[in-house]
PDB file of C-alpha atoms and ligand atoms in Angstrom:
ATOM      1  CA  MET B   1     -54.044   4.666 -35.803  1.00  0.00           C
ATOM      2  CA  THR B   2     -54.304   1.479 -33.979  1.00  0.00           C
ATOM      3  CA  ASP B   3     -53.126   0.896 -30.486  1.00  0.00           C
ATOM      4  CA  LEU B   4     -50.196  -0.756 -31.841  1.00  0.00           C
ATOM      5  CA  ASP B   5     -49.569   2.128 -34.072  1.00  0.00           C
ATOM      6  CA  LYS B   6     -49.804   4.355 -31.320  1.00  0.00           C
ATOM      7  CA  LYS B   7     -47.300   2.657 -29.166  1.00  0.00           C
ATOM      8  CA  ASP B   8     -45.051   2.204 -31.979  1.00  0.00           C
ATOM      9  CA  GLN B   9     -45.025   6.003 -32.421  1.00  0.00           C
ATOM     10  CA  TYR B  10     -44.737   6.936 -28.924  1.00  0.00           C
ATOM     11  CA  HIS B  11     -41.408   4.291 -28.717  1.00  0.00           C
ATOM     12  CA  LYS B  12     -40.098   6.309 -31.795  1.00  0.00           C
ATOM     13  CA  VAL B  13     -40.846   9.907 -29.955  1.00  0.00           C
ATOM     14  CA  ARG B  14     -39.069   8.493 -26.835  1.00  0.00           C
ATOM     15  CA  MET B  15     -36.139   6.883 -28.484  1.00  0.00           C
ATOM     16  CA  GLU B  16     -35.384  10.197 -30.458  1.00  0.00           C
ATOM     17  CA  ARG B  17     -35.372  11.985 -27.171  1.00  0.00           C
ATOM     18  CA  LYS B  18     -32.812   9.503 -25.449  1.00  0.00           C
ATOM     19  CA  LYS B  19     -30.798   9.703 -28.512  1.00  0.00           C
ATOM     20  CA  ALA B  20     -30.274  13.157 -28.354  1.00  0.00           C
ATOM     21  CA  GLN B  21     -29.516  13.122 -24.520  1.00  0.00           C
ATOM     22  CA  ILE B  22     -27.220  10.212 -25.325  1.00  0.00           C
ATOM     23  CA  ASP B  23     -25.395  12.041 -27.889  1.00  0.00           C
ATOM     24  CA  ALA B  24     -24.917  15.026 -25.804  1.00  0.00           C
ATOM     25  CA  SER B  25     -23.488  13.558 -23.054  1.00  0.00           C
ATOM     26  CA  ILE B  26     -20.930  11.474 -25.336  1.00  0.00           C
ATOM     27  CA  GLU B  27     -20.106  14.794 -26.950  1.00  0.00           C
ATOM     28  CA  LYS B  28     -19.343  16.360 -23.362  1.00  0.00           C
ATOM     29  CA  ALA B  29     -17.050  13.386 -22.509  1.00  0.00           C
ATOM     30  CA  SER B  30     -14.167  14.076 -24.791  1.00  0.00           C
ATOM     31  CA  ASP B  31     -11.071  13.568 -22.491  1.00  0.00           C
ATOM     32  CA  GLU B  32      -8.559  10.873 -23.218  1.00  0.00           C
ATOM     33  CA  LYS B  33      -6.446   9.919 -20.123  1.00  0.00           C
ATOM     34  CA  GLY B  34      -5.487   6.732 -18.177  1.00  0.00           C
ATOM     35  CA  ILE B  35      -8.153   5.468 -16.171  1.00  0.00           C
ATOM     36  CA  LEU B  36      -7.980   4.209 -12.679  1.00  0.00           C
ATOM     37  CA  LEU B  37     -10.873   1.598 -12.078  1.00  0.00           C
ATOM     38  CA  VAL B  38     -11.549  -0.024  -8.684  1.00  0.00           C
ATOM     39  CA  ILE B  39     -13.572  -3.186  -8.773  1.00  0.00           C
ATOM     40  CA  THR B  40     -14.866  -4.098  -5.162  1.00  0.00           C
ATOM     41  CA  GLY B  41     -17.590  -5.260  -3.100  1.00  0.00           C
ATOM     42  CA  ASN B  42     -18.669  -8.693  -2.108  1.00  0.00           C
ATOM     43  CA  GLY B  43     -20.344 -10.115  -5.345  1.00  0.00           C
ATOM     44  CA  LYS B  44     -18.641 -12.328  -7.746  1.00  0.00           C
ATOM     45  CA  GLY B  45     -17.193 -10.769 -10.881  1.00  0.00           C
ATOM     46  CA  LYS B  46     -14.337  -8.289  -9.773  1.00  0.00           C
ATOM     47  CA  SER B  47     -11.302 -10.222 -11.125  1.00  0.00           C
ATOM     48  CA  THR B  48     -13.311 -11.869 -14.220  1.00  0.00           C
ATOM     49  CA  SER B  49     -14.263  -7.919 -15.134  1.00  0.00           C
ATOM     50  CA  GLY B  50     -10.427  -7.057 -14.891  1.00  0.00           C
ATOM     51  CA  PHE B  51      -9.663 -10.237 -17.401  1.00  0.00           C
ATOM     52  CA  GLY B  52     -12.622  -9.013 -19.442  1.00  0.00           C
ATOM     53  CA  MET B  53     -10.598  -5.762 -19.870  1.00  0.00           C
ATOM     54  CA  VAL B  54      -7.356  -7.426 -20.509  1.00  0.00           C
ATOM     55  CA  ALA B  55      -9.036  -9.513 -23.578  1.00  0.00           C
ATOM     56  CA  ARG B  56     -10.268  -6.125 -24.716  1.00  0.00           C
ATOM     57  CA  ALA B  57      -6.740  -4.249 -24.352  1.00  0.00           C
ATOM     58  CA  LEU B  58      -5.191  -7.331 -25.982  1.00  0.00           C
ATOM     59  CA  GLY B  59      -7.630  -7.380 -28.879  1.00  0.00           C
ATOM     60  CA  HIS B  60      -6.457  -3.330 -29.789  1.00  0.00           C
ATOM     61  CA  GLY B  61      -2.665  -5.108 -29.840  1.00  0.00           C
ATOM     62  CA  MET B  62      -1.897  -3.210 -26.385  1.00  0.00           C
ATOM     63  CA  LYS B  63       0.457  -4.276 -23.933  1.00  0.00           C
ATOM     64  CA  VAL B  64      -0.915  -5.748 -20.844  1.00  0.00           C
ATOM     65  CA  GLY B  65       0.793  -6.431 -17.118  1.00  0.00           C
ATOM     66  CA  VAL B  66      -1.192  -8.730 -14.419  1.00  0.00           C
ATOM     67  CA  CYS B  67      -0.305  -9.095 -11.091  1.00  0.00           C
ATOM     68  CA  GLN B  68      -2.277 -11.740  -8.900  1.00  0.00           C
ATOM     69  CA  PHE B  69      -1.891 -10.942  -5.503  1.00  0.00           C
ATOM     70  CA  ILE B  70      -2.916 -13.113  -2.422  1.00  0.00           C
ATOM     71  CA  LYS B  71      -4.075 -16.061  -4.344  1.00  0.00           C
ATOM     72  CA  SER B  72      -1.029 -18.709  -5.249  1.00  0.00           C
ATOM     73  CA  ARG B  73      -2.822 -20.955  -7.451  1.00  0.00           C
ATOM     74  CA  THR B  74      -1.389 -21.283 -10.962  1.00  0.00           C
ATOM     75  CA  ASP B  75      -3.692 -23.427 -12.910  1.00  0.00           C
ATOM     76  CA  THR B  76      -6.808 -20.896 -13.504  1.00  0.00           C
ATOM     77  CA  GLY B  77      -7.741 -20.826 -17.046  1.00  0.00           C
ATOM     78  CA  GLU B  78      -7.207 -17.095 -17.048  1.00  0.00           C
ATOM     79  CA  GLU B  79      -3.307 -17.601 -16.763  1.00  0.00           C
ATOM     80  CA  ALA B  80      -3.313 -20.443 -18.929  1.00  0.00           C
ATOM     81  CA  PHE B  81      -5.228 -18.350 -21.755  1.00  0.00           C
ATOM     82  CA  PHE B  82      -3.474 -15.037 -21.029  1.00  0.00           C
ATOM     83  CA  ASN B  83       0.177 -16.105 -20.397  1.00  0.00           C
ATOM     84  CA  ALA B  84       0.319 -17.367 -23.728  1.00  0.00           C
ATOM     85  CA  GLN B  85      -0.470 -13.837 -25.680  1.00  0.00           C
ATOM     86  CA  PRO B  86       2.709 -12.382 -26.458  1.00  0.00           C
ATOM     87  CA  ASN B  87       1.683  -8.941 -25.341  1.00  0.00           C
ATOM     88  CA  CYS B  88       0.479 -10.062 -21.982  1.00  0.00           C
ATOM     89  CA  GLU B  89       2.669 -10.241 -18.950  1.00  0.00           C
ATOM     90  CA  TRP B  90       1.357 -12.420 -16.042  1.00  0.00           C
ATOM     91  CA  HIS B  91       2.618 -12.918 -12.350  1.00  0.00           C
ATOM     92  CA  VAL B  92       1.313 -14.920  -9.610  1.00  0.00           C
ATOM     93  CA  LEU B  93       2.426 -13.157  -6.619  1.00  0.00           C
ATOM     94  CA  GLY B  94       0.644 -14.431  -3.349  1.00  0.00           C
ATOM     95  CA  ASP B  95       1.149 -17.375  -1.331  1.00  0.00           C
ATOM     96  CA  GLY B  96      -2.283 -18.384  -0.240  1.00  0.00           C
ATOM     97  CA  PHE B  97      -5.116 -16.644   1.703  1.00  0.00           C
ATOM     98  CA  THR B  98      -4.725 -14.621   4.556  1.00  0.00           C
ATOM     99  CA  TRP B  99      -6.501 -17.435   6.605  1.00  0.00           C
ATOM    100  CA  ASP B 100      -3.901 -20.049   5.053  1.00  0.00           C
ATOM    101  CA  THR B 101      -0.681 -18.590   5.811  1.00  0.00           C
ATOM    102  CA  GLN B 102      -2.009 -17.504   9.070  1.00  0.00           C
ATOM    103  CA  ASP B 103       1.322 -15.466   9.267  1.00  0.00           C
ATOM    104  CA  ARG B 104       1.255 -11.758   9.030  1.00  0.00           C
ATOM    105  CA  GLN B 105       5.133 -11.042   8.795  1.00  0.00           C
ATOM    106  CA  GLN B 106       5.157 -13.743   6.238  1.00  0.00           C
ATOM    107  CA  ASP B 107       2.196 -12.217   3.940  1.00  0.00           C
ATOM    108  CA  ILE B 108       3.923  -8.365   4.351  1.00  0.00           C
ATOM    109  CA  GLU B 109       7.403 -10.075   2.835  1.00  0.00           C
ATOM    110  CA  THR B 110       5.179 -11.483   0.128  1.00  0.00           C
ATOM    111  CA  SER B 111       3.447  -8.505  -0.497  1.00  0.00           C
ATOM    112  CA  GLU B 112       6.328  -6.262  -0.906  1.00  0.00           C
ATOM    113  CA  LYS B 113       8.248  -8.394  -3.231  1.00  0.00           C
ATOM    114  CA  GLY B 114       5.193  -8.493  -5.495  1.00  0.00           C
ATOM    115  CA  TRP B 115       4.597  -4.859  -5.232  1.00  0.00           C
ATOM    116  CA  ASP B 116       8.155  -4.211  -6.571  1.00  0.00           C
ATOM    117  CA  ILE B 117       7.106  -6.343  -9.896  1.00  0.00           C
ATOM    118  CA  ALA B 118       3.692  -4.306  -9.659  1.00  0.00           C
ATOM    119  CA  LYS B 119       5.882  -1.118  -9.397  1.00  0.00           C
ATOM    120  CA  ALA B 120       8.165  -1.838 -12.182  1.00  0.00           C
ATOM    121  CA  MET B 121       4.708  -1.733 -14.842  1.00  0.00           C
ATOM    122  CA  LEU B 122       3.334   1.154 -12.947  1.00  0.00           C
ATOM    123  CA  THR B 123       6.578   3.142 -14.256  1.00  0.00           C
ATOM    124  CA  ASP B 124       6.939   1.962 -17.437  1.00  0.00           C
ATOM    125  CA  PRO B 125       4.740   3.720 -20.051  1.00  0.00           C
ATOM    126  CA  SER B 126       5.437   0.436 -22.305  1.00  0.00           C
ATOM    127  CA  TYR B 127       2.316  -1.012 -20.299  1.00  0.00           C
ATOM    128  CA  ASP B 128      -1.253   0.266 -21.265  1.00  0.00           C
ATOM    129  CA  LEU B 129      -3.263  -1.470 -19.027  1.00  0.00           C
ATOM    130  CA  VAL B 130      -1.977  -2.810 -15.497  1.00  0.00           C
ATOM    131  CA  VAL B 131      -4.297  -4.960 -13.658  1.00  0.00           C
ATOM    132  CA  LEU B 132      -3.809  -5.480  -9.679  1.00  0.00           C
ATOM    133  CA  ASP B 133      -5.839  -8.092  -8.877  1.00  0.00           C
ATOM    134  CA  GLU B 134      -6.840  -8.612  -5.098  1.00  0.00           C
ATOM    135  CA  LEU B 135      -4.552  -5.412  -4.233  1.00  0.00           C
ATOM    136  CA  THR B 136      -7.110  -4.206  -2.140  1.00  0.00           C
ATOM    137  CA  TYR B 137      -6.615  -6.567   0.706  1.00  0.00           C
ATOM    138  CA  LEU B 138      -2.627  -5.791   0.864  1.00  0.00           C
ATOM    139  CA  LEU B 139      -4.186  -1.676   1.928  1.00  0.00           C
ATOM    140  CA  SER B 140      -6.961  -2.998   3.996  1.00  0.00           C
ATOM    141  CA  TYR B 141      -4.613  -5.255   6.003  1.00  0.00           C
ATOM    142  CA  GLU B 142      -1.696  -2.673   5.924  1.00  0.00           C
ATOM    143  CA  TYR B 143       0.717  -5.251   4.509  1.00  0.00           C
ATOM    144  CA  LEU B 144       1.878  -2.451   2.066  1.00  0.00           C
ATOM    145  CA  ASP B 145       2.448   1.259   2.890  1.00  0.00           C
ATOM    146  CA  LYS B 146      -0.747   3.093   1.238  1.00  0.00           C
ATOM    147  CA  ASN B 147       0.697   6.272   0.635  1.00  0.00           C
ATOM    148  CA  GLU B 148       3.518   4.580  -1.343  1.00  0.00           C
ATOM    149  CA  VAL B 149       0.803   2.564  -2.890  1.00  0.00           C
ATOM    150  CA  LEU B 150      -1.399   5.601  -3.887  1.00  0.00           C
ATOM    151  CA  ASP B 151       1.275   7.799  -4.842  1.00  0.00           C
ATOM    152  CA  THR B 152       2.592   5.227  -7.063  1.00  0.00           C
ATOM    153  CA  ILE B 153      -0.486   4.845  -9.075  1.00  0.00           C
ATOM    154  CA  GLN B 154      -1.297   8.754  -9.356  1.00  0.00           C
ATOM    155  CA  ALA B 155       2.223   9.093 -10.877  1.00  0.00           C
ATOM    156  CA  ARG B 156       1.845   6.313 -13.588  1.00  0.00           C
ATOM    157  CA  PRO B 157       2.260   7.223 -17.052  1.00  0.00           C
ATOM    158  CA  GLU B 158      -0.460   9.307 -18.170  1.00  0.00           C
ATOM    159  CA  MET B 159      -2.064   7.323 -20.460  1.00  0.00           C
ATOM    160  CA  GLN B 160      -1.692   3.822 -18.204  1.00  0.00           C
ATOM    161  CA  HIS B 161      -4.928   2.364 -17.573  1.00  0.00           C
ATOM    162  CA  VAL B 162      -4.765   0.526 -13.853  1.00  0.00           C
ATOM    163  CA  VAL B 163      -7.549  -1.782 -12.678  1.00  0.00           C
ATOM    164  CA  VAL B 164      -7.524  -3.138  -8.928  1.00  0.00           C
ATOM    165  CA  THR B 165      -9.854  -5.685  -7.629  1.00  0.00           C
ATOM    166  CA  GLY B 166     -10.573  -7.160  -4.143  1.00  0.00           C
ATOM    167  CA  ARG B 167     -13.409  -6.454  -1.303  1.00  0.00           C
ATOM    168  CA  SER B 168     -13.160  -3.610   1.103  1.00  0.00           C
ATOM    169  CA  ALA B 169     -11.236  -0.890  -0.951  1.00  0.00           C
ATOM    170  CA  ILE B 170      -9.956   1.732   1.378  1.00  0.00           C
ATOM    171  CA  ALA B 171     -11.749   5.001   0.899  1.00  0.00           C
ATOM    172  CA  GLU B 172      -8.547   6.791  -0.196  1.00  0.00           C
ATOM    173  CA  LEU B 173      -8.425   4.257  -3.147  1.00  0.00           C
ATOM    174  CA  ARG B 174     -11.856   4.551  -3.978  1.00  0.00           C
ATOM    175  CA  ASP B 175     -11.505   8.781  -4.045  1.00  0.00           C
ATOM    176  CA  LEU B 176      -8.715   8.521  -6.193  1.00  0.00           C
ATOM    177  CA  ALA B 177     -10.395   5.942  -9.069  1.00  0.00           C
ATOM    178  CA  ASP B 178     -11.992   7.336 -11.919  1.00  0.00           C
ATOM    179  CA  THR B 179     -14.527   4.336 -11.995  1.00  0.00           C
ATOM    180  CA  VAL B 180     -15.477   2.533  -9.004  1.00  0.00           C
ATOM    181  CA  SER B 181     -17.876  -0.615  -9.355  1.00  0.00           C
ATOM    182  CA  ASP B 182     -19.122  -2.133  -5.899  1.00  0.00           C
ATOM    183  CA  ILE B 183     -20.395  -5.215  -7.265  1.00  0.00           C
ATOM    184  CA  LYS B 184     -23.338  -6.557  -5.073  1.00  0.00           C
ATOM    185  CA  ASP B 185     -23.684 -10.286  -3.617  1.00  0.00           C
ATOM    186  CA  GLU B 186     -27.318 -11.226  -4.388  1.00  0.00           C
ATOM    187  CA  LYS B 187     -26.394 -15.208  -4.165  1.00  0.00           C
ATOM    188  CA  HIS B 188     -23.715 -17.101  -5.229  1.00  0.00           C
ATOM    189  CA  ALA B 189     -23.877 -20.982  -6.063  1.00  0.00           C
ATOM    190  CA  TYR B 190     -21.138 -21.908  -3.392  1.00  0.00           C
ATOM    191  CA  THR B 191     -23.610 -21.280  -0.606  1.00  0.00           C
ATOM    192  CA  SER B 192     -25.823 -23.937  -1.949  1.00  0.00           C
ATOM    193  CA  GLY B 193     -22.937 -26.086  -1.702  1.00  0.00           C
ATOM    194  CA  ILE B 194     -21.538 -25.898  -5.180  1.00  0.00           C
ATOM    195  CA  LYS B 195     -18.048 -26.242  -5.417  1.00  0.00           C
ATOM    196  CA  ALA B 196     -15.862 -23.710  -7.699  1.00  0.00           C
ATOM    197  CA  GLN B 197     -16.238 -24.847 -11.233  1.00  0.00           C
ATOM    198  CA  LYS B 198     -13.771 -24.552 -14.110  1.00  0.00           C
ATOM    199  CA  GLY B 199     -14.478 -22.034 -16.459  1.00  0.00           C
ATOM    200  CA  VAL B 200     -16.643 -20.426 -14.205  1.00  0.00           C
ATOM    201  CA  ASP B 201     -14.943 -19.957 -11.039  1.00  0.00           C
ATOM    202  CA  LEU B 202     -11.159 -20.833 -12.127  1.00  0.00           C
TER     203      LEU B 202
HETATM  204  P1  ATP A 301     -14.102 -13.628 -10.130  1.00  0.00           P
HETATM  205  O1  ATP A 301     -12.437 -14.176 -10.080  1.00  0.00           O
HETATM  206  O2  ATP A 301     -15.158 -15.146 -10.072  1.00  0.00           O
HETATM  207  O3  ATP A 301     -14.657 -12.488 -10.569  1.00  0.00           O
HETATM  208  P2  ATP A 301     -14.075 -12.246  -7.590  1.00  0.00           P
HETATM  209  O4  ATP A 301     -12.531 -11.647  -8.111  1.00  0.00           O
HETATM  210  O5  ATP A 301     -15.598 -11.277  -7.720  1.00  0.00           O
HETATM  211  O6  ATP A 301     -14.795 -13.427  -8.263  1.00  0.00           O
HETATM  212  P3  ATP A 301     -12.982 -13.125  -5.117  1.00  0.00           P
HETATM  213  O7  ATP A 301     -13.073 -12.507  -3.799  1.00  0.00           O
HETATM  214  O8  ATP A 301     -11.590 -12.986  -5.929  1.00  0.00           O
HETATM  215  O9  ATP A 301     -14.432 -12.855  -6.429  1.00  0.00           O
HETATM  216  O10 ATP A 301     -13.649 -14.589  -5.171  1.00  0.00           O
HETATM  217  C1  ATP A 301     -12.846 -15.616  -5.947  1.00  0.00           C
HETATM  218  C2  ATP A 301     -13.421 -16.944  -5.660  1.00  0.00           C
HETATM  219  O11 ATP A 301     -14.443 -16.816  -5.117  1.00  0.00           O
HETATM  220  C3  ATP A 301     -14.265 -17.302  -7.093  1.00  0.00           C
HETATM  221  O12 ATP A 301     -13.888 -18.388  -7.252  1.00  0.00           O
HETATM  222  C4  ATP A 301     -15.510 -16.710  -6.896  1.00  0.00           C
HETATM  223  O13 ATP A 301     -16.389 -17.415  -7.575  1.00  0.00           O
HETATM  224  C5  ATP A 301     -15.746 -17.048  -5.706  1.00  0.00           C
HETATM  225  N1  ATP A 301     -16.796 -15.938  -4.921  1.00  0.00           N
HETATM  226  C6  ATP A 301     -16.764 -14.720  -5.457  1.00  0.00           C
HETATM  227  N2  ATP A 301     -18.086 -14.010  -5.056  1.00  0.00           N
HETATM  228  C7  ATP A 301     -18.192 -15.051  -3.868  1.00  0.00           C
HETATM  229  C8  ATP A 301     -19.774 -15.009  -2.909  1.00  0.00           C
HETATM  230  N3  ATP A 301     -20.272 -13.713  -2.768  1.00  0.00           N
HETATM  231  N4  ATP A 301     -19.525 -15.853  -2.335  1.00  0.00           N
HETATM  232  C9  ATP A 301     -18.928 -17.203  -2.389  1.00  0.00           C
HETATM  233  N5  ATP A 301     -17.858 -17.185  -3.412  1.00  0.00           N
HETATM  234  C10 ATP A 301     -17.636 -16.512  -4.060  1.00  0.00           C
HETATM  235 MG1   MG A 302     -11.021 -11.871  -7.339  1.00  0.00          MG
END
């Protein structure tokens, strides 16, 4: 047997073992329910991860609702694309970043109005997936009552999936979630002076 044959043989044995382990763990994970996902952290990719799941769900003919908090821009590629999909309802519910509005009472009012729309989705079983983009800030800045938000998410229809994105997710939201991804910022083009690019950042 040549060294290459040995390497191939060793690889086959390792992959057989790995397959047995993976098959066993797939078999163990047999529950079905609506999942709460929290995509947080300082790295890029939180909202785009949420929008990726919107595409997946629509591809399966599922009904999707998206609430974009904080941000007010309505010229993003994702909105143009997903708003044109018949099974997707898209709401831009912010009036700018906190450092743009500089007005806490106005932020609270805007947040509460947005929350009413999100709540209607979270109590409507016809939505299979609800994305609450940048909701984390409304909790960390205490613009919304966290118990009200967490209770509503917890009491949502059994099979409804919810994705919450944004930095600094509060501990109670992470605890409630089934899946939490904390995206790390290793580097970002912006810090080398590159402005937000169409198709990448908006
Ligand atoms: P994206 O929408 O690209 O997935 P995100 O949701 O992870 O980004 P946000 O905090 O919502 O991150 O940021 C929105 C904008 O800020 C995007 O244009 C994104 O590229 C940019 N951004 C994200 N992370 C960073 C970072 N670490 N440094 C600088 N800019 C960032
Ligand atoms: Mg985002």
